[in-house]
Coordinates of C-alpha atoms in Angstrom, one line a residue:
Chain W
X1 CA -42.6 -9.7 28.7
X2 CA -41.8 -6.7 27.4
X3 CA -39.2 -6.5 24.6
X4 CA -35.8 -5.2 25.4
X5 CA -33.8 -2.6 24.0
X6 CA -31.9 -5.0 21.4
X7 CA -34.9 -6.7 20.8
X8 CA -36.9 -3.1 19.4
X9 CA -33.7 -2.2 17.2
X10 CA -33.7 -5.9 15.8
X11 CA -37.3 -5.8 15.3
X12 CA -37.4 -2.5 13.6
X13 CA -34.6 -3.4 11.2
X14 CA -35.9 -6.8 10.5
X15 CA -39.6 -4.9 9.5
X16 CA -37.3 -2.4 7.2
X17 CA -35.6 -5.8 5.7
X18 CA -32.1 -4.3 6.7
X19 CA -28.9 -6.6 5.8
X20 CA -26.7 -6.2 8.9
X21 CA -24.6 -8.5 11.2
X22 CA -24.3 -7.9 14.9
X23 CA -20.7 -7.7 15.9
X24 CA -19.4 -6.8 19.1
X25 CA -19.8 -7.4 22.5
X26 CA -23.4 -8.4 21.8
X27 CA -22.3 -11.0 19.2
X28 CA -19.9 -12.4 21.5
X29 CA -22.9 -12.4 24.5
X30 CA -25.1 -14.2 22.3
X31 CA -22.5 -17.0 21.2
X32 CA -22.0 -17.5 24.9
X33 CA -20.1 -15.6 26.8
X34 CA -21.5 -13.4 29.2
X35 CA -19.5 -9.8 29.6
X36 CA -20.4 -6.5 30.1
X37 CA -20.9 -4.0 27.3
X38 CA -23.2 -1.2 26.7
X39 CA -23.1 -0.6 22.8
X40 CA -24.5 -2.6 19.9
X41 CA -22.2 -2.5 17.1
X42 CA -23.7 -3.2 14.0
X43 CA -21.9 -4.3 10.5
X44 CA -24.1 -2.5 7.9
X45 CA -24.1 -3.9 4.3
X46 CA -23.4 -0.3 3.0
X47 CA -25.2 -0.1 -0.1
X48 CA -26.6 3.1 -0.4
X49 CA -30.3 2.1 -0.3
X50 CA -29.6 -0.6 3.1
X51 CA -28.1 1.9 5.0
X52 CA -31.0 4.4 4.3
X53 CA -33.5 1.6 5.2
X54 CA -31.3 1.0 8.5
X55 CA -30.9 4.5 9.5
X56 CA -35.0 5.3 8.8
X57 CA -35.8 1.9 11.0
X58 CA -33.4 3.1 14.0
X59 CA -35.0 6.9 13.2
X60 CA -38.6 5.4 14.6
X61 CA -36.8 4.8 17.6
X62 CA -35.5 8.2 18.4
X63 CA -31.7 7.7 16.9
X64 CA -29.5 10.2 15.6
X65 CA -26.0 10.9 14.9
X66 CA -23.7 11.6 17.8
X67 CA -21.7 13.8 15.7
X68 CA -23.5 16.8 14.4
X69 CA -24.6 15.5 10.7
X70 CA -27.6 14.7 9.3
X71 CA -27.7 10.8 9.3
X72 CA -28.7 10.2 5.6
X73 CA -25.0 11.6 5.2
X74 CA -23.7 8.3 6.7
X75 CA -25.6 7.0 3.6
X76 CA -23.2 9.1 1.3
X77 CA -20.2 6.8 0.1
X78 CA -18.4 9.5 -0.8
X79 CA -18.8 11.6 2.5
X80 CA -18.0 8.4 4.5
X81 CA -14.7 7.9 2.7
X82 CA -13.7 11.2 3.5
X83 CA -14.7 10.9 7.6
X84 CA -12.9 7.8 6.8
X85 CA -10.0 9.5 5.5
X86 CA -9.6 13.1 7.3
X87 CA -11.2 12.3 10.7
X88 CA -10.5 8.4 11.2
X89 CA -13.6 7.7 11.6
X90 CA -14.0 3.9 12.3
X91 CA -17.8 3.8 13.4
X92 CA -20.6 6.1 13.0
X93 CA -22.4 6.4 16.1
X94 CA -26.3 7.1 17.3
X95 CA -28.0 7.9 20.2
X96 CA -31.7 7.6 21.0
X97 CA -33.1 9.7 24.0
X98 CA -36.0 7.2 24.2
X99 CA -33.2 4.4 24.6
X100 CA -30.4 6.1 26.3
X101 CA -28.3 3.0 27.7
X102 CA -28.1 1.7 24.0
X103 CA -26.0 3.3 22.0
X104 CA -25.3 2.1 18.3
X105 CA -22.1 2.2 16.2
X106 CA -22.1 1.6 12.9
X107 CA -19.5 1.0 10.7
X108 CA -17.5 3.3 8.6
X109 CA -16.1 0.5 6.6
X110 CA -17.0 -3.5 5.5
X111 CA -14.1 -5.1 8.1
X112 CA -15.1 -8.1 6.2
X113 CA -16.5 -9.5 2.5
X114 CA -20.0 -8.8 3.8
X115 CA -22.0 -11.0 1.0
X116 CA -19.9 -14.3 2.3
X117 CA -20.1 -13.5 6.1
X118 CA -23.4 -12.8 5.9
X119 CA -24.0 -16.1 4.0
X120 CA -21.9 -18.1 6.4
X121 CA -24.0 -16.0 9.8
X122 CA -25.8 -17.6 12.5
X123 CA -30.2 -16.3 12.3
X124 CA -30.3 -16.0 16.1
X125 CA -34.2 -16.6 17.1
X126 CA -35.0 -14.2 20.1
X127 CA -39.0 -15.2 20.1
X128 CA -40.9 -12.2 19.0
X129 CA -38.4 -11.2 16.5
X130 CA -34.4 -12.5 15.1
X131 CA -31.4 -10.9 14.4
X132 CA -28.1 -12.4 12.5
X133 CA -24.8 -12.9 14.2
X134 CA -21.3 -13.6 12.2
X135 CA -20.4 -17.5 12.5
X136 CA -18.5 -18.2 15.7
X137 CA -15.4 -18.6 13.1
X138 CA -15.8 -15.2 11.6
X139 CA -16.3 -13.6 14.7
X140 CA -12.9 -14.5 15.9
X141 CA -11.4 -13.7 12.9
X142 CA -12.9 -10.5 13.4
X143 CA -12.2 -10.3 17.1
X144 CA -8.2 -11.0 16.2
X145 CA -7.5 -8.0 13.7
X146 CA -9.1 -5.4 16.2
X147 CA -6.1 -6.7 18.6
X148 CA -7.6 -4.3 21.9
X149 CA -6.9 -5.8 25.4
X150 CA -10.5 -6.5 25.6
X151 CA -10.7 -8.4 22.1
X152 CA -7.5 -10.7 22.8
X153 CA -10.3 -11.6 26.0
X154 CA -13.2 -12.3 23.7
X155 CA -11.0 -14.2 21.6
X156 CA -9.7 -16.5 24.4
X157 CA -13.3 -17.1 25.6
X158 CA -14.6 -17.6 22.0
X159 CA -11.5 -20.2 21.1
X160 CA -12.9 -22.0 24.6
X161 CA -16.7 -22.1 23.2
X162 CA -15.3 -23.1 20.0
X163 CA -13.5 -25.9 21.7
X164 CA -16.8 -27.3 23.1
X165 CA -18.8 -26.6 20.0
X166 CA -17.1 -27.8 17.1
X167 CA -20.0 -27.5 14.7
X168 CA -20.9 -23.9 15.2
X169 CA -16.5 -22.8 15.1
X170 CA -16.3 -24.7 11.7
Chain A
X1 CA 10.1 -10.1 50.0
X2 CA 7.0 -12.2 49.3
X3 CA 7.8 -15.1 47.2
X4 CA 5.8 -16.0 44.3
X5 CA 3.7 -18.3 44.7
X6 CA 3.9 -21.8 42.6
X7 CA 1.9 -23.1 40.3
X8 CA -0.5 -25.8 42.1
X9 CA -1.7 -28.2 39.1
X10 CA -4.5 -29.6 40.9
X11 CA -5.7 -26.0 41.6
X12 CA -5.7 -24.9 38.1
X13 CA -7.1 -27.9 36.8
X14 CA -9.8 -26.9 39.5
X15 CA -10.5 -23.8 38.4
X16 CA -10.4 -25.3 34.5
X17 CA -13.2 -27.8 35.6
X18 CA -14.8 -24.8 37.3
X19 CA -14.7 -22.6 34.2
X20 CA -16.2 -25.7 32.0
X21 CA -19.3 -26.1 34.3
X22 CA -20.1 -22.2 34.1
X23 CA -19.2 -22.1 30.2
X24 CA -22.0 -25.0 29.5
X25 CA -24.5 -23.5 31.8
X26 CA -24.5 -20.4 29.6
X27 CA -24.1 -22.1 26.4
X28 CA -27.4 -24.1 28.0
X29 CA -29.1 -20.9 28.0
X30 CA -31.3 -19.6 24.6
X31 CA -30.3 -16.8 22.6
X32 CA -33.2 -14.6 24.2
X33 CA -31.8 -15.7 28.0
X34 CA -28.2 -14.4 26.8
X35 CA -30.1 -11.1 25.6
X36 CA -31.8 -10.8 28.4
X37 CA -29.1 -10.5 30.7
X38 CA -27.0 -8.3 29.2
X39 CA -30.2 -6.2 29.3
X40 CA -30.4 -6.6 33.4
X41 CA -26.9 -6.2 33.4
X42 CA -27.3 -2.9 32.0
X43 CA -30.0 -1.7 34.1
X44 CA -28.2 -2.9 37.2
X45 CA -25.1 -0.4 35.9
X46 CA -27.5 2.5 35.3
X47 CA -28.8 1.6 38.5
X48 CA -25.6 1.7 40.5
X49 CA -24.0 5.0 38.3
X50 CA -27.4 6.7 39.6
X51 CA -26.5 5.5 43.3
X52 CA -22.9 6.9 43.3
X53 CA -24.0 10.2 42.1
X54 CA -26.7 10.6 44.8
X55 CA -25.3 12.2 48.3
X56 CA -25.3 9.9 51.2
X57 CA -27.4 11.2 53.3
X58 CA -26.6 12.7 56.7
X59 CA -27.6 11.4 59.9
X60 CA -30.9 13.5 61.6

């Protein structure tokens, strides 16, 4: 079976040994709630080398920034801080003409203590590749903090899953 | 004016049970199956969007 867009992205990040977590709708689906999402939200650990590795890996799939700035600028902490402060940037969006239906959003700030959440993260084995998603309890914290209507719906679904799979939610 | 529908505990319990069954069926899928479902949903949406843009052919 051919690799899906998401598997190709995960493979590229895995080959480059990027430390990242899938959050957002894709993480919700992987935790067991079927809901639609078109984009892939990633929390990449914001160490310069790690960010550069992520950007280079995604570049091999044709990903480039939505805003008219060089991709590498995102690896610069002071540049990111300026975008967050002056333009209210939350995510840095990337798109690829080769994978046009899968836009990638990179969080401009780590929305949690990355190392702690990464240590508890779930390793998702996809057969030919793998990815990492926050543990159910950590994803719930993130979703409750986001507070949009869709997040509230996700929280309701994830809480129901947590009630059925107490080991995962611990 | 129509009266608001009275809560029906049996019906609500039946819906909850239905949702629980669906949830268990989903949790029985592998991670890859969940991911492929999402990819299929995206393709389906794309096809639907393209179909909507295409004008309906006029009869001869």
